[in-house]
PDB file of C-alpha atoms in Angstrom:
ATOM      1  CA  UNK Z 632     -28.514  19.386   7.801  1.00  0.00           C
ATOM      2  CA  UNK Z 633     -32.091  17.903   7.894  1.00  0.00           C
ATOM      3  CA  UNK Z 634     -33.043  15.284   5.908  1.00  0.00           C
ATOM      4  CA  UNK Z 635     -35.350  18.036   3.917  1.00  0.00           C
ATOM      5  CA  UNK Z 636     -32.572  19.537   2.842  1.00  0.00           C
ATOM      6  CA  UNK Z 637     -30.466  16.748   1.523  1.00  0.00           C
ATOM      7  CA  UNK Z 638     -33.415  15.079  -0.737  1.00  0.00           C
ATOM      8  CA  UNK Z 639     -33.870  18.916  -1.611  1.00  0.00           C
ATOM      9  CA  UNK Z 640     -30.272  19.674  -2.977  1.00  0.00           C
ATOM     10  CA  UNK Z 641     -29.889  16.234  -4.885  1.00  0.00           C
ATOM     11  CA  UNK Z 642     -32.253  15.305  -7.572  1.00  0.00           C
ATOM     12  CA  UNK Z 643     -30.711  12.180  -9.238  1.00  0.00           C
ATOM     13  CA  UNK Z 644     -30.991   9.914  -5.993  1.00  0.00           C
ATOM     14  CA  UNK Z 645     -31.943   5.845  -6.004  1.00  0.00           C
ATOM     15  CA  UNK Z 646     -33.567   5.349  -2.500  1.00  0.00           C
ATOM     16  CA  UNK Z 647     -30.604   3.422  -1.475  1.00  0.00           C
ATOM     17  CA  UNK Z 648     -28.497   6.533  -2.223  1.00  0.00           C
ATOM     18  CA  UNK Z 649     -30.836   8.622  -0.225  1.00  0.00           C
ATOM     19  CA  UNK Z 650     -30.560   6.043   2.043  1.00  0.00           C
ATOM     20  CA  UNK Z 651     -26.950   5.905   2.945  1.00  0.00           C
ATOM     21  CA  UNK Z 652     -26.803  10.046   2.670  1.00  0.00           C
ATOM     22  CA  UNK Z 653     -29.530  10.016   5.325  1.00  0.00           C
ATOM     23  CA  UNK Z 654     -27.541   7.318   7.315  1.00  0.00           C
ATOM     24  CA  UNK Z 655     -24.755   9.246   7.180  1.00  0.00           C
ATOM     25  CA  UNK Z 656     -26.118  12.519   8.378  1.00  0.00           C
ATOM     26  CA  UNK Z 657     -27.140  10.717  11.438  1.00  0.00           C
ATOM     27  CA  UNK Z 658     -23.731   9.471  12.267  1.00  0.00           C
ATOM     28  CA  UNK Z 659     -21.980  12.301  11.795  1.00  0.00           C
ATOM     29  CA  UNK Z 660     -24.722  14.077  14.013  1.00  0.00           C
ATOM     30  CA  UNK Z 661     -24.378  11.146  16.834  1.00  0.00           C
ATOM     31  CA  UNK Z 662     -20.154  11.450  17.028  1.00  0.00           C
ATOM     32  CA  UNK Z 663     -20.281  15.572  16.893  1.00  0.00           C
ATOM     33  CA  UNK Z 664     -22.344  14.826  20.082  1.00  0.00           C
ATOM     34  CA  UNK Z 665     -20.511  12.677  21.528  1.00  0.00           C
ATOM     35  CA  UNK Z 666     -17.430  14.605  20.825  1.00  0.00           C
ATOM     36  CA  UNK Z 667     -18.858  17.647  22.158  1.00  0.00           C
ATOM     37  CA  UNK Z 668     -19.963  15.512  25.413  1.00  0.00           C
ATOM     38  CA  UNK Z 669     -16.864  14.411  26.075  1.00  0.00           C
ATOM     39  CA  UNK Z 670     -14.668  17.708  25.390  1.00  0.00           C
ATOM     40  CA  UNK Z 671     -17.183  19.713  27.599  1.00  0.00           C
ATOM     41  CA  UNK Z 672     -17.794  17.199  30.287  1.00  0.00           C
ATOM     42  CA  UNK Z 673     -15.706  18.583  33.551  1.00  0.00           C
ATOM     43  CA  UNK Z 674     -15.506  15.364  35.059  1.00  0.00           C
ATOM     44  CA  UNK Z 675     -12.958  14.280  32.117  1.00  0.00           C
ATOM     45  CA  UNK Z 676     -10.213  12.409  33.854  1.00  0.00           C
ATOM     46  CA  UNK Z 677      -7.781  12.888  31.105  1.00  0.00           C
ATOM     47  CA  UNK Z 678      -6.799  16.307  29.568  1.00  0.00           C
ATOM     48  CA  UNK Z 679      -6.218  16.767  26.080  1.00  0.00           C
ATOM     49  CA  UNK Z 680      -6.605  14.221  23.709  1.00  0.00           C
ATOM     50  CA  UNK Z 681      -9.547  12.175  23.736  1.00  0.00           C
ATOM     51  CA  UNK Z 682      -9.659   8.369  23.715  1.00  0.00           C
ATOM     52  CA  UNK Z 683     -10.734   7.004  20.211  1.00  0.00           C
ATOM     53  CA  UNK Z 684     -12.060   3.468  19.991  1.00  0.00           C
ATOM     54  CA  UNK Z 685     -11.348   2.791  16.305  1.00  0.00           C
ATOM     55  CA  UNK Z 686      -7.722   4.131  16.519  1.00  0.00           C
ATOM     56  CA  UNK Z 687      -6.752   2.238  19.901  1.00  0.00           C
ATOM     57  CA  UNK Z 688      -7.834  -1.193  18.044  1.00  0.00           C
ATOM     58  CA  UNK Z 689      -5.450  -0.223  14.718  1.00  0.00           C
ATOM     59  CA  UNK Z 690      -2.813   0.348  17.193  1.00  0.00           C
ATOM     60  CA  UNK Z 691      -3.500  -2.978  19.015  1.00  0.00           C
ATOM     61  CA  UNK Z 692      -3.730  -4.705  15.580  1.00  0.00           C
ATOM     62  CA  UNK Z 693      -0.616  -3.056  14.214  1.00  0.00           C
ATOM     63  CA  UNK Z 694       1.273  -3.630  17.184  1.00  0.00           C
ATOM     64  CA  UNK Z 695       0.717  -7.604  17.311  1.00  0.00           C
ATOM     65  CA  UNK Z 696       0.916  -8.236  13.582  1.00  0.00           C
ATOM     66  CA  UNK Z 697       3.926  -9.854  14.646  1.00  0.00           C
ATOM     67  CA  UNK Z 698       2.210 -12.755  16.577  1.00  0.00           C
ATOM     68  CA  UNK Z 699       0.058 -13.023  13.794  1.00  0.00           C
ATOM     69  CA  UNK Z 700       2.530 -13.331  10.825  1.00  0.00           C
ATOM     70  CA  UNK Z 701       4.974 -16.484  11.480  1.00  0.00           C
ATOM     71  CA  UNK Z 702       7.857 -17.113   9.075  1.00  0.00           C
ATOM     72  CA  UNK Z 703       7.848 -20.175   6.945  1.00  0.00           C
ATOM     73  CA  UNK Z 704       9.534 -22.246   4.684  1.00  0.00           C
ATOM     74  CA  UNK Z 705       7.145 -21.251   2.150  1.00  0.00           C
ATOM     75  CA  UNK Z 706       7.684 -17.401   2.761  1.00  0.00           C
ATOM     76  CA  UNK Z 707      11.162 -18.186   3.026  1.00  0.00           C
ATOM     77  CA  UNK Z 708      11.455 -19.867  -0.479  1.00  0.00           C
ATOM     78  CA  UNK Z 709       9.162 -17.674  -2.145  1.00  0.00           C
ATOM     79  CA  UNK Z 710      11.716 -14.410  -1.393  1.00  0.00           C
ATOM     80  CA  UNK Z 711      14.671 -16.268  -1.877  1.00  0.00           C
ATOM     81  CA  UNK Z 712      13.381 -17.571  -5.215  1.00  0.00           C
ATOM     82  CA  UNK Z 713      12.644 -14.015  -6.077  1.00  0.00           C
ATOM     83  CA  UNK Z 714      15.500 -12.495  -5.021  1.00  0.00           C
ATOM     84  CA  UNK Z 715      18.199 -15.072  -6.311  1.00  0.00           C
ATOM     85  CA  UNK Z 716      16.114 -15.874  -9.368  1.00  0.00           C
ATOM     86  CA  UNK Z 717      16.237 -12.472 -10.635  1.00  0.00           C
ATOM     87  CA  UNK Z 718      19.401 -12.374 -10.173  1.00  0.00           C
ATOM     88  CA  UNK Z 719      20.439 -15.305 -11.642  1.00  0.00           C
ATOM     89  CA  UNK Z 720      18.198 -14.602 -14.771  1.00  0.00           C
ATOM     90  CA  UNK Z 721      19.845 -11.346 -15.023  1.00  0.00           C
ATOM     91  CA  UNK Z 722      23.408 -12.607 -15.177  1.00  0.00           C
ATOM     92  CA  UNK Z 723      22.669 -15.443 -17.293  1.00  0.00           C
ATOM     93  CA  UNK Z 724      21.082 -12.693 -20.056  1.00  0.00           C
ATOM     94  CA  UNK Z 725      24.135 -10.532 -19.773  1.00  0.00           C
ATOM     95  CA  UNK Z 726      26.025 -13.191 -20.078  1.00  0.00           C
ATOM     96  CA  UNK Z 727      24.400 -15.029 -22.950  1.00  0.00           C
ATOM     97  CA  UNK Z 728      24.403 -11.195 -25.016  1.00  0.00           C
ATOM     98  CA  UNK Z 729      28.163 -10.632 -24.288  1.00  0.00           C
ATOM     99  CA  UNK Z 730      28.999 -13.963 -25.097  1.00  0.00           C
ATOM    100  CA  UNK Z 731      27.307 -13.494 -28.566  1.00  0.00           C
ATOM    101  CA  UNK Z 732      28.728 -10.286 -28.819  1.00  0.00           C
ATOM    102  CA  UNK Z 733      32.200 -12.088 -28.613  1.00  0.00           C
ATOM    103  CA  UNK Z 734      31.813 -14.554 -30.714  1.00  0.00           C
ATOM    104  CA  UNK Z 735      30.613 -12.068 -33.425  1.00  0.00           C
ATOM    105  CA  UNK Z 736      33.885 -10.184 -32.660  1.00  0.00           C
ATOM    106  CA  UNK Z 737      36.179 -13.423 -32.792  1.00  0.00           C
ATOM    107  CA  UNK Z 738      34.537 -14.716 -35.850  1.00  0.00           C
ATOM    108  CA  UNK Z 739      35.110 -11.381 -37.796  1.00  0.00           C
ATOM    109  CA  UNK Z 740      31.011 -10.610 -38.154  1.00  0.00           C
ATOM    110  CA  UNK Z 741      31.772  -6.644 -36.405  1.00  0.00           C
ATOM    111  CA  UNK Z 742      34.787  -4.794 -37.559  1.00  0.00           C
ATOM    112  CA  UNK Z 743      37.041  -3.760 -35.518  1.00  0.00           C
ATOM    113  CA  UNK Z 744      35.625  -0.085 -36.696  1.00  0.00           C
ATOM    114  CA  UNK Z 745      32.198  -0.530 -35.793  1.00  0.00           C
ATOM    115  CA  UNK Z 746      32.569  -2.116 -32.495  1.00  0.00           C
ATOM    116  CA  UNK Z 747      31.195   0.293 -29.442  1.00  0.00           C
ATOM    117  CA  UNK Z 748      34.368  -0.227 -27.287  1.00  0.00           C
ATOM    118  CA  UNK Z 749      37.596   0.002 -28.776  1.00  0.00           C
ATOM    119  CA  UNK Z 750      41.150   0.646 -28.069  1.00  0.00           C
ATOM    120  CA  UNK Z 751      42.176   4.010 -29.308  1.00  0.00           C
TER     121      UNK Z 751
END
């Protein structure tokens, strides 16, 4: 697509929009060329797939993420805290509502009808 045709097609364009189109274009022109390049060059030494730049350095940076991230004290108290304190506010607020619940029982405040569990 010529750069003609793209400022042709779109009417509502800043500069720096038909800036970035136009920079675009011409990217995506330069890497179909090179891809072509390489998949038609018959000097290749590998067959198949080709070798991408940009995915060989996520690789590389997903692979040593591990040298990167180093455990801590911090991290360490941070997930316990969140694990164990969760927990901990969960059973005290279960207990706290079935300990109310009892003492409205014991005190005579719920009938013995209109309780939710009952033996029949």
């Amino acid at each position: 697509m010529s750069k003609d045709k793209i400022s042709a097609q779109i009417y509502d364009l800043t500069p720096k929009e038909k800036e970035i189109i136009e920079w675009r274009a011409q990217k995506r022109l330069q890497l179909r060329n090179e891809y072509l390049r390489e998949v038609h060059n018959p000097n290749c030494k590998f067959e198949g797939t080709l070798f991408d730049p940009q995915i060989q350095r996520q690789y590389t940076a997903y692979f040593s993420y591990e040298k990167v991230w180093k455990p801590k004290i911090k991290n360490f108290l941070w997930f316990t805290g969140l694990v164990f304190g969760s927990w901990a506010s969960l059973y005290f607020i279960l207990k706290r509502d079935r300990d109310n619940k009892e003492n409205k029982y014991r005190t005579g405040l719920i009938s013995y009808r209109d309780r939710e569990a009952k033996f029949i």
